[in-house]
Amino acid sequence: MRQREGLSQTALAERLGISSSYLNLIEHDRRPISANLLIRLAQFTDLDLKSFAEGEDTKLAAILMEVFGDPVFEGKVPSEAETREFVASNPEIARAVLHLHHAFIETRGSAATLAAQVLDRQDLTGIDRGGMASEQVTDLIQRYRNHFPELETEAERLWKEGALEGEDLFGSLSAYLEKKHKVTVQVLKVGEMGSAVRQYDPEKRELRISEVLRRGSRNFQLGYQIGLLDCSSMIDRIPREPDLTSDEARALGRMALANYFAGAVLMPYAEFLRAAQEERYDLDLLQHRFRANYEQVCHRLTSLQRKGAEGVPFHMVRIDIAGNISKKFSATGVHFPRFGGLCPLWSVHAAFLRPNVIRVQISRLPDGRTFFSIGRTIRKHRGGFHAPEILYAIELGCDIDAARQLVYADGMDLSNPAGVVPVGTTCRLCERLECGARAFPSMHNPLRIDENVRGISFYAPTRKEPS
């Protein structure tokens, strides 16, 4: 918040009547922020107390609970209360534990890959280290709440400087690349592009776009390239933060920020927010109006966090048909798993049963938080008949209190408990022991096997009927 206000630690400390060293301790989770300090902050800033409800300590504790759900900790799992107390009193050590577990997961994955390659007599090079890099980038985006004001400003500048035309955005963006960067744009056949949908040759100053991309996706790729060229210093600065510890993570961070810029170009903030509110977040209408695809619209809705002009806070998750999570963000406080599969009762999984059809769901977590969500599949662009068809599913969700702002809640009885689906995050952390979809035992309860009794799930306990 201090950085958003453009204040130094010294300046903010003076306003609060405390020393800059004490403020530094607060910002590094080594001192608590008191109610008196919050009141002083509220006197000269637009302070939203709800933003403190899901603090860094809460998020870190939730992540550590998932870490302790790893079978390697079997029988040595601290309680949720103990974990929260540990994080509150030792935040740096808690982060070190998390970092150590990341290293362990990476090493274990590399060892498994090596073993498989040895058994198959394959080349032992090319061990994938991208998994942890992608998690680091996800953490970075989450810390910024998926909102980057500088990139929003640059996107608005592009519309003015480039005199962009909504009816011919591809032509306008191509002309801008030609005029400012001497980059020519070509749309090429699949045979010339191979498996690539975009290729940039910095020496020839050529940007090649595959014909398989539809109009909105072509515009998006042009916006992405302009972001890398126009906002290079800005896009470089954020991934240099210590959160990104590897070259792979920093490269993924640059790509994520360039994608963010492209989305901001296709869907300018003020215009898009106004349309979303007027159309009550009707995803189909927003796709048509801004010539963007379903995923781009969903992702853009999660970024509407501008101070004083916020949209509905959403969470978003994307999975493939095997359940692998490839994209996630949460402005609702939902914690998505890092190391395991998402609870199978979420609507995002059921979306595969009826492709391209929107499914709505009211879901409740074990802690009582209730959400309204929309799930639907999307198809990747195909390069011809012989190219495999790849499906993803996306869930976009909001707090139940905001559901009436969405057209998808029309006609639904949001207060009827019979319509609520009890969900968890991932099996190892879920406290719902009698769930028929349980795939793994809960870390909160020891596994008890009785060969003479079978419950609704192999890992669900059975109740003895009274005699």
Coordinates of C-alpha atoms in Angstrom, one line a residue:
M1 CA 0.0 0.0 0.0
R2 CA 2.9 2.3 0.8
Q3 CA 4.4 1.7 -2.6
R4 CA 1.1 2.3 -4.3
E5 CA 0.9 5.7 -2.6
G6 CA 4.4 6.5 -3.7
L7 CA 5.7 6.9 -0.2
S8 CA 9.1 6.1 1.2
Q9 CA 9.4 4.2 4.5
T10 CA 10.6 7.4 6.2
A11 CA 7.7 9.5 4.9
L12 CA 5.1 7.0 6.0
A13 CA 6.7 6.5 9.4
E14 CA 6.6 10.2 10.0
R15 CA 2.8 10.3 9.2
L16 CA 2.2 7.4 11.6
G17 CA 4.3 8.8 14.3
I18 CA 6.7 5.8 14.5
S19 CA 10.3 5.2 13.6
S20 CA 11.2 4.0 10.1
S21 CA 13.0 1.1 11.6
Y22 CA 9.8 0.0 13.4
L23 CA 7.9 0.3 10.1
N24 CA 10.5 -1.8 8.4
L25 CA 10.0 -4.5 11.0
I26 CA 6.2 -4.4 10.4
E27 CA 6.7 -4.7 6.7
H28 CA 8.9 -7.7 7.2
D29 CA 6.4 -9.5 9.4
R30 CA 8.5 -9.0 12.5
R31 CA 6.1 -6.8 14.4
P32 CA 2.3 -6.8 14.4
I33 CA 0.3 -3.8 13.0
S34 CA -1.8 -2.4 15.8
A35 CA -5.4 -1.1 15.7
N36 CA -4.1 2.4 16.4
L37 CA -1.8 2.3 13.4
L38 CA -4.7 1.1 11.2
I39 CA -6.8 4.1 12.4
R40 CA -3.9 6.5 11.6
L41 CA -3.5 4.9 8.2
A42 CA -7.2 5.3 7.5
Q43 CA -7.0 9.1 8.2
F44 CA -4.9 9.8 5.1
T45 CA -5.4 6.8 2.8
D46 CA -8.3 5.0 1.2
L47 CA -7.9 2.0 3.5
D48 CA -10.0 -1.1 3.0
L49 CA -9.9 -3.2 6.1
K50 CA -11.1 -6.2 4.2
S51 CA -7.7 -6.3 2.5
F52 CA -6.2 -7.3 5.9
A53 CA -8.6 -10.2 6.4
E54 CA -6.5 -12.5 4.3
G55 CA -3.0 -11.4 5.3
E56 CA 0.4 -12.9 4.3
D57 CA 0.5 -14.9 7.5
T58 CA -2.8 -16.6 6.7
K59 CA -1.7 -17.4 3.1
L60 CA 1.7 -18.7 4.3
A61 CA 0.0 -20.9 6.9
A62 CA -2.3 -22.3 4.3
I63 CA 0.6 -23.2 2.1
L64 CA 2.5 -24.7 4.9
M65 CA -0.5 -26.9 5.9
E66 CA -0.4 -28.2 2.3
V67 CA 3.3 -28.8 2.6
F68 CA 2.8 -30.8 5.8
G69 CA 0.2 -32.8 3.9
D70 CA 3.1 -34.4 1.9
P71 CA 3.4 -38.1 2.9
V72 CA 7.0 -37.5 3.9
F73 CA 5.6 -35.8 7.1
E74 CA 3.3 -38.8 7.8
G75 CA 2.7 -39.0 11.6
K76 CA 4.5 -35.7 12.3
V77 CA 1.9 -33.2 11.2
P78 CA 1.3 -30.1 13.3
S79 CA -2.2 -28.9 13.8
E80 CA -3.6 -25.9 11.9
A81 CA -3.4 -23.8 15.1
E82 CA 0.2 -24.8 15.7
T83 CA 1.1 -23.9 12.1
R84 CA -0.5 -20.5 12.3
E85 CA 1.2 -19.7 15.6
F86 CA 4.5 -20.8 14.1
V87 CA 4.1 -18.6 11.1
A88 CA 3.1 -15.6 13.2
S89 CA 6.1 -15.9 15.4
N90 CA 8.7 -17.1 12.9
P91 CA 7.7 -15.9 9.4
E92 CA 11.2 -16.0 7.9
I93 CA 11.7 -19.6 9.2
A94 CA 8.3 -20.6 7.8
R95 CA 9.3 -19.2 4.4
A96 CA 12.6 -21.2 4.7
V97 CA 10.7 -24.4 5.4
L98 CA 8.5 -23.7 2.3
H99 CA 11.6 -23.0 0.2
L100 CA 13.2 -26.2 1.5
H101 CA 10.1 -28.2 0.6
H102 CA 10.2 -26.7 -2.9
A103 CA 13.8 -27.8 -3.3
F104 CA 12.8 -31.3 -2.0
I105 CA 9.9 -31.6 -4.5
E106 CA 12.1 -30.5 -7.4
T107 CA 14.8 -33.0 -6.4
R108 CA 12.3 -35.8 -5.9
G109 CA 10.8 -35.0 -9.4
S110 CA 14.3 -34.9 -11.0
A111 CA 15.2 -38.2 -9.3
A112 CA 12.0 -39.8 -10.6
T113 CA 12.7 -38.5 -14.1
L114 CA 16.3 -39.8 -14.0
A115 CA 15.1 -43.2 -12.9
A116 CA 12.5 -43.4 -15.7
Q117 CA 15.1 -42.3 -18.2
V118 CA 17.6 -44.9 -17.0
L119 CA 15.0 -47.6 -17.2
D120 CA 14.1 -46.5 -20.7
R121 CA 17.8 -46.0 -21.6
Q122 CA 17.0 -42.4 -22.6
D123 CA 19.3 -39.4 -22.7
L124 CA 19.7 -38.0 -19.1
T125 CA 19.8 -34.4 -20.1
G126 CA 17.0 -31.8 -20.0
I127 CA 15.6 -32.4 -16.5
D128 CA 12.6 -30.1 -16.2
R129 CA 12.9 -27.4 -13.6
G130 CA 9.9 -25.4 -14.8
G131 CA 7.4 -26.5 -12.2
M132 CA 8.8 -24.4 -9.3
A133 CA 9.5 -21.5 -11.6
S134 CA 5.8 -21.3 -12.6
E135 CA 4.8 -21.4 -8.9
Q136 CA 7.1 -18.5 -8.2
V137 CA 5.6 -16.4 -11.0
T138 CA 2.1 -17.3 -9.7
D139 CA 3.1 -16.1 -6.2
L140 CA 4.4 -12.9 -7.7
I141 CA 1.2 -12.2 -9.6
Q142 CA -0.8 -13.1 -6.4
R143 CA 1.2 -10.6 -4.4
Y144 CA 0.4 -7.8 -6.8
R145 CA -3.3 -9.0 -6.8
N146 CA -2.9 -9.5 -10.6
H147 CA -3.0 -5.7 -11.1
F148 CA -0.1 -3.7 -12.5
P149 CA -1.0 0.0 -12.8
E150 CA 2.1 0.9 -14.8
L151 CA 1.2 -1.6 -17.5
E152 CA -2.4 -0.3 -17.5
T153 CA -1.1 3.2 -18.0
E154 CA 1.2 2.1 -20.9
A155 CA -1.8 0.3 -22.6
E156 CA -3.9 3.5 -22.4
R157 CA -0.9 5.5 -23.8
L158 CA -0.7 3.0 -26.7
W159 CA -4.4 3.7 -27.6
K160 CA -3.7 7.4 -27.8
E161 CA -0.3 7.4 -29.4
G162 CA -1.1 4.7 -31.9
A163 CA -4.5 6.2 -32.7
L164 CA -5.9 2.6 -32.4
E165 CA -9.2 1.7 -34.1
G166 CA -11.4 -0.8 -32.5
E167 CA -12.9 -2.0 -35.8
D168 CA -9.4 -2.6 -37.2
L169 CA -7.2 -3.3 -34.2
F170 CA -5.0 -5.7 -36.1
G171 CA -4.3 -3.1 -38.7
S172 CA -3.7 -0.3 -36.1
L173 CA -1.3 -2.4 -34.1
S174 CA 0.6 -3.6 -37.2
A175 CA 1.0 0.0 -38.3
Y176 CA 2.2 1.0 -34.9
L177 CA 4.9 -1.8 -34.9
E178 CA 6.0 -0.7 -38.4
K179 CA 6.1 3.0 -37.6
K180 CA 7.7 2.9 -34.1
H181 CA 9.8 -0.2 -34.2
K182 CA 10.3 -0.9 -38.0
V183 CA 8.7 -4.4 -37.4
T184 CA 6.7 -5.9 -40.2
V185 CA 3.8 -8.3 -39.5
Q186 CA 3.0 -11.3 -41.6
V187 CA 0.3 -13.9 -41.3
L188 CA 1.6 -17.2 -42.5
K189 CA 0.3 -20.7 -43.3
V190 CA 0.6 -23.5 -40.8
G191 CA 3.1 -25.3 -43.1
E192 CA 5.4 -22.3 -42.8
M193 CA 4.9 -21.8 -39.1
G194 CA 5.1 -25.4 -37.9
S195 CA 3.8 -25.8 -34.4
A196 CA 4.4 -22.1 -33.5
V197 CA 1.6 -19.6 -33.5
R198 CA 3.9 -16.5 -33.1
Q199 CA 7.6 -16.0 -34.1
Y200 CA 9.6 -12.8 -33.7
D201 CA 12.9 -12.4 -35.5
P202 CA 14.7 -9.5 -33.9
E203 CA 17.4 -9.3 -36.6
K204 CA 15.0 -9.1 -39.5
R205 CA 12.4 -7.2 -37.5
E206 CA 9.7 -9.6 -38.5
L207 CA 6.7 -10.8 -36.5
R208 CA 5.1 -13.9 -37.9
I209 CA 1.6 -14.9 -36.9
S210 CA 0.0 -18.3 -37.7
E211 CA -3.2 -18.4 -39.7
V212 CA -4.7 -20.8 -37.1
L213 CA -5.2 -17.8 -34.7
R214 CA -8.6 -16.1 -34.8
R215 CA -8.8 -12.3 -35.0
G216 CA -8.8 -11.7 -31.2
S217 CA -5.8 -14.0 -30.6
R218 CA -3.9 -12.3 -33.5
N219 CA -4.5 -8.9 -31.9
F220 CA -3.3 -10.4 -28.5
Q221 CA 0.0 -11.6 -30.0
L222 CA 0.6 -8.1 -31.5
G223 CA -0.1 -6.6 -28.1
Y224 CA 2.3 -9.0 -26.5
Q225 CA 5.1 -8.1 -28.9
I226 CA 4.5 -4.3 -28.4
G227 CA 4.6 -4.9 -24.6
L228 CA 8.1 -6.5 -24.9
L229 CA 9.3 -3.6 -27.1
D230 CA 7.6 -0.6 -25.5
C231 CA 7.7 -1.7 -21.8
S232 CA 11.0 -3.6 -21.7
S233 CA 12.5 -1.8 -18.7
M234 CA 9.2 -2.0 -16.8
I235 CA 8.7 -5.7 -17.6
D236 CA 12.4 -6.4 -16.7
R237 CA 12.2 -4.6 -13.3
I238 CA 9.4 -6.6 -11.7
P239 CA 10.9 -10.1 -12.5
R240 CA 14.1 -9.0 -10.8
E241 CA 12.4 -9.1 -7.5
P242 CA 13.9 -11.7 -5.1
D243 CA 10.8 -13.8 -5.3
L244 CA 12.0 -15.1 -8.6
T245 CA 15.1 -17.1 -7.9
S246 CA 16.0 -18.6 -11.3
D247 CA 16.5 -17.5 -14.9
E248 CA 13.5 -19.7 -15.8
A249 CA 11.3 -17.9 -13.3
R250 CA 12.4 -14.5 -14.5
A251 CA 11.7 -15.5 -18.1
L252 CA 8.3 -16.7 -17.3
G253 CA 7.7 -13.5 -15.3
R254 CA 8.5 -11.4 -18.4
M255 CA 6.1 -13.5 -20.5
A256 CA 3.3 -13.2 -17.9
L257 CA 3.7 -9.4 -17.7
A258 CA 3.7 -9.1 -21.5
N259 CA 0.6 -11.1 -21.6
Y260 CA -1.0 -8.8 -19.0
F261 CA -0.1 -5.8 -21.2
A262 CA -1.7 -7.5 -24.2
G263 CA -4.9 -8.1 -22.3
A264 CA -5.0 -4.5 -21.2
V265 CA -4.6 -3.3 -24.8
L266 CA -7.5 -5.5 -26.1
M267 CA -9.7 -4.7 -23.1
P268 CA -8.9 -1.1 -21.9
Y269 CA -9.6 -0.8 -18.2
A270 CA -12.3 1.8 -17.9
E271 CA -14.2 0.7 -21.0
F272 CA -14.0 -2.9 -20.1
L273 CA -15.1 -2.4 -16.4
R274 CA -18.0 -0.3 -17.5
A275 CA -19.1 -2.9 -20.0
A276 CA -18.7 -5.7 -17.5
Q277 CA -20.9 -3.9 -15.0
E278 CA -23.5 -2.9 -17.5
E279 CA -23.8 -6.4 -18.9
R280 CA -23.5 -8.0 -15.5
Y281 CA -20.4 -9.9 -16.4
D282 CA -21.9 -11.7 -19.3
L283 CA -18.8 -13.5 -20.7
D284 CA -20.3 -14.1 -24.2
L285 CA -21.2 -10.4 -24.7
L286 CA -17.8 -9.3 -23.4
Q287 CA -16.1 -11.6 -25.9
H288 CA -18.0 -10.2 -28.8
R289 CA -17.6 -6.6 -27.8
F290 CA -13.9 -6.7 -27.3
R291 CA -13.1 -9.4 -29.8
A292 CA -11.4 -11.5 -27.2
N293 CA -11.7 -15.2 -26.4
Y294 CA -13.2 -16.7 -23.3
E295 CA -10.0 -17.3 -21.4
Q296 CA -8.8 -13.7 -22.2
V297 CA -12.0 -12.2 -20.8
C298 CA -11.9 -14.4 -17.7
H299 CA -8.3 -13.4 -17.0
R300 CA -9.0 -9.7 -17.6
L301 CA -11.9 -9.8 -15.1
T302 CA -9.5 -11.0 -12.4
S303 CA -7.2 -7.9 -12.9
L304 CA -9.9 -5.2 -12.3
Q305 CA -8.3 -4.1 -9.0
R306 CA -7.7 -0.4 -9.7
K307 CA -8.0 1.7 -6.6
G308 CA -11.4 3.3 -6.5
A309 CA -12.6 1.5 -9.6
E310 CA -12.6 -2.2 -8.6
G311 CA -14.7 -4.9 -10.3
V312 CA -16.0 -8.0 -8.6
P313 CA -13.1 -9.9 -6.9
F314 CA -12.8 -13.2 -8.7
H315 CA -10.7 -16.3 -8.4
M316 CA -9.8 -18.2 -11.6
V317 CA -8.3 -21.7 -12.1
R318 CA -7.5 -23.5 -15.4
I319 CA -7.1 -27.3 -15.6
D320 CA -6.6 -29.9 -18.3
I321 CA -8.6 -33.0 -18.7
A322 CA -6.1 -34.9 -16.4
G323 CA -6.7 -32.4 -13.6
N324 CA -3.4 -30.6 -13.9
I325 CA -3.6 -26.9 -12.8
S326 CA -1.9 -24.7 -15.3
K327 CA -3.2 -21.3 -14.3
K328 CA -4.5 -20.0 -11.0
F329 CA -5.2 -16.7 -9.2
S330 CA -7.4 -15.8 -6.2
A331 CA -8.8 -12.5 -5.2
T332 CA -11.4 -14.2 -3.0
G333 CA -9.1 -15.9 -0.5
V334 CA -9.5 -19.4 -2.0
H335 CA -6.2 -21.3 -1.7
F336 CA -5.4 -23.5 -4.7
P337 CA -3.1 -26.5 -4.1
R338 CA 0.5 -26.4 -5.3
F339 CA 1.5 -30.1 -5.0
G340 CA -1.7 -32.1 -5.5
G341 CA -4.9 -32.1 -7.5
L342 CA -7.9 -29.8 -6.9
C343 CA -10.9 -31.2 -5.2
P344 CA -12.9 -33.2 -7.8
L345 CA -16.2 -31.7 -6.7
W346 CA -15.4 -28.3 -8.1
S347 CA -17.4 -27.4 -11.2
V348 CA -14.3 -26.9 -13.3
H349 CA -14.0 -30.7 -13.5
A350 CA -17.6 -31.3 -14.4
A351 CA -17.3 -28.8 -17.3
F352 CA -15.6 -31.6 -19.4
L353 CA -18.8 -33.6 -19.3
R354 CA -20.5 -31.0 -21.5
P355 CA -17.9 -29.1 -23.5
N356 CA -18.7 -25.4 -24.3
V357 CA -21.6 -25.3 -21.9
I358 CA -21.4 -23.0 -18.9
R359 CA -22.1 -24.7 -15.5
V360 CA -22.8 -22.8 -12.4
Q361 CA -22.2 -23.9 -8.9
I362 CA -22.6 -22.7 -5.3
S363 CA -19.8 -24.3 -3.2
R364 CA -18.8 -24.1 0.4
L365 CA -15.4 -24.8 1.9
P366 CA -15.0 -26.6 5.3
D367 CA -14.4 -23.2 7.0
G368 CA -17.8 -22.0 5.9
R369 CA -16.8 -19.6 3.1
T370 CA -19.3 -19.9 0.2
F371 CA -18.7 -19.1 -3.5
F372 CA -20.5 -18.8 -6.7
S373 CA -18.7 -20.1 -9.7
I374 CA -18.9 -20.5 -13.5
G375 CA -17.2 -23.4 -15.2
R376 CA -16.7 -24.0 -19.0
T377 CA -14.3 -25.7 -21.4
I378 CA -12.1 -24.0 -23.9
R379 CA -10.3 -25.5 -27.0
K380 CA -6.8 -24.7 -28.0
H381 CA -6.3 -23.6 -31.6
R382 CA -5.8 -26.6 -33.9
G383 CA -3.3 -26.7 -36.8
G384 CA -5.4 -29.0 -39.0
F385 CA -7.2 -32.3 -39.0
H386 CA -4.2 -34.3 -37.7
A387 CA -3.4 -32.0 -34.9
P388 CA -4.7 -33.3 -31.5
E389 CA -7.6 -31.5 -30.0
I390 CA -6.7 -30.2 -26.6
L391 CA -9.4 -29.1 -24.0
Y392 CA -9.0 -27.0 -20.9
A393 CA -11.6 -26.0 -18.4
I394 CA -11.8 -22.7 -16.6
E395 CA -13.6 -21.8 -13.4
L396 CA -14.3 -18.2 -12.5
G397 CA -15.7 -17.7 -9.0
C398 CA -16.7 -14.9 -6.6
D399 CA -17.9 -14.6 -3.1
I400 CA -21.6 -15.5 -2.7
D401 CA -22.3 -11.9 -1.6
A402 CA -21.3 -10.7 -5.1
A403 CA -23.1 -13.3 -7.1
R404 CA -26.2 -11.2 -7.8
Q405 CA -24.0 -8.9 -9.8
L406 CA -23.5 -11.7 -12.3
V407 CA -26.1 -12.6 -14.9
Y408 CA -25.5 -16.3 -14.2
A409 CA -27.1 -16.1 -10.8
D410 CA -30.5 -15.1 -12.2
G411 CA -33.3 -17.4 -11.1
M412 CA -31.1 -19.2 -8.5
D413 CA -31.9 -19.4 -4.8
L414 CA -28.6 -18.5 -3.4
S415 CA -29.7 -18.9 0.2
N416 CA -31.0 -22.5 -0.2
P417 CA -28.5 -24.8 1.6
A418 CA -29.7 -27.8 -0.5
G419 CA -28.1 -26.2 -3.5
V420 CA -24.7 -25.9 -1.9
V421 CA -21.9 -28.3 -2.9
P422 CA -19.4 -29.0 -0.1
V423 CA -15.9 -28.8 -1.5
G424 CA -12.4 -28.8 -0.3
T425 CA -9.1 -27.7 -1.8
T426 CA -7.3 -31.0 -2.0
C427 CA -7.9 -34.4 -0.4
R428 CA -4.9 -34.4 1.9
L429 CA -6.0 -31.1 3.6
C430 CA -9.8 -31.6 3.5
E431 CA -11.6 -32.2 6.8
R432 CA -14.7 -33.8 5.1
L433 CA -14.0 -37.4 6.0
E434 CA -17.3 -38.8 4.7
C435 CA -16.7 -37.5 1.1
G436 CA -17.4 -40.1 -1.5
A437 CA -15.0 -38.5 -3.9
R438 CA -12.0 -38.8 -1.5
A439 CA -8.9 -40.1 -3.3
F440 CA -6.4 -39.9 -0.5
P441 CA -6.6 -40.0 3.3
S442 CA -6.8 -36.8 5.2
M443 CA -3.7 -35.6 7.0
H444 CA -5.9 -34.7 10.0
N445 CA -6.9 -38.3 10.7
P446 CA -4.9 -41.5 10.7
L447 CA -5.8 -44.1 8.1
R448 CA -7.6 -47.1 9.7
I449 CA -8.2 -50.2 7.6
D450 CA -10.9 -52.7 8.4
E451 CA -11.0 -55.5 5.8
N452 CA -14.5 -56.4 6.9
V453 CA -16.1 -53.1 6.4
R454 CA -16.3 -50.9 3.3
G455 CA -17.4 -47.2 3.5
I456 CA -18.5 -44.8 0.8
S457 CA -14.9 -44.3 0.0
F458 CA -11.9 -46.5 0.7
Y459 CA -10.4 -43.6 2.8
A460 CA -13.7 -42.6 4.5
P461 CA -14.4 -43.9 8.0
T462 CA -17.5 -45.9 8.6
R463 CA -20.0 -45.3 11.4
K464 CA -21.3 -48.2 13.4
E465 CA -25.1 -48.4 13.4
P466 CA -26.7 -48.6 16.8
S467 CA -27.8 -52.1 17.8

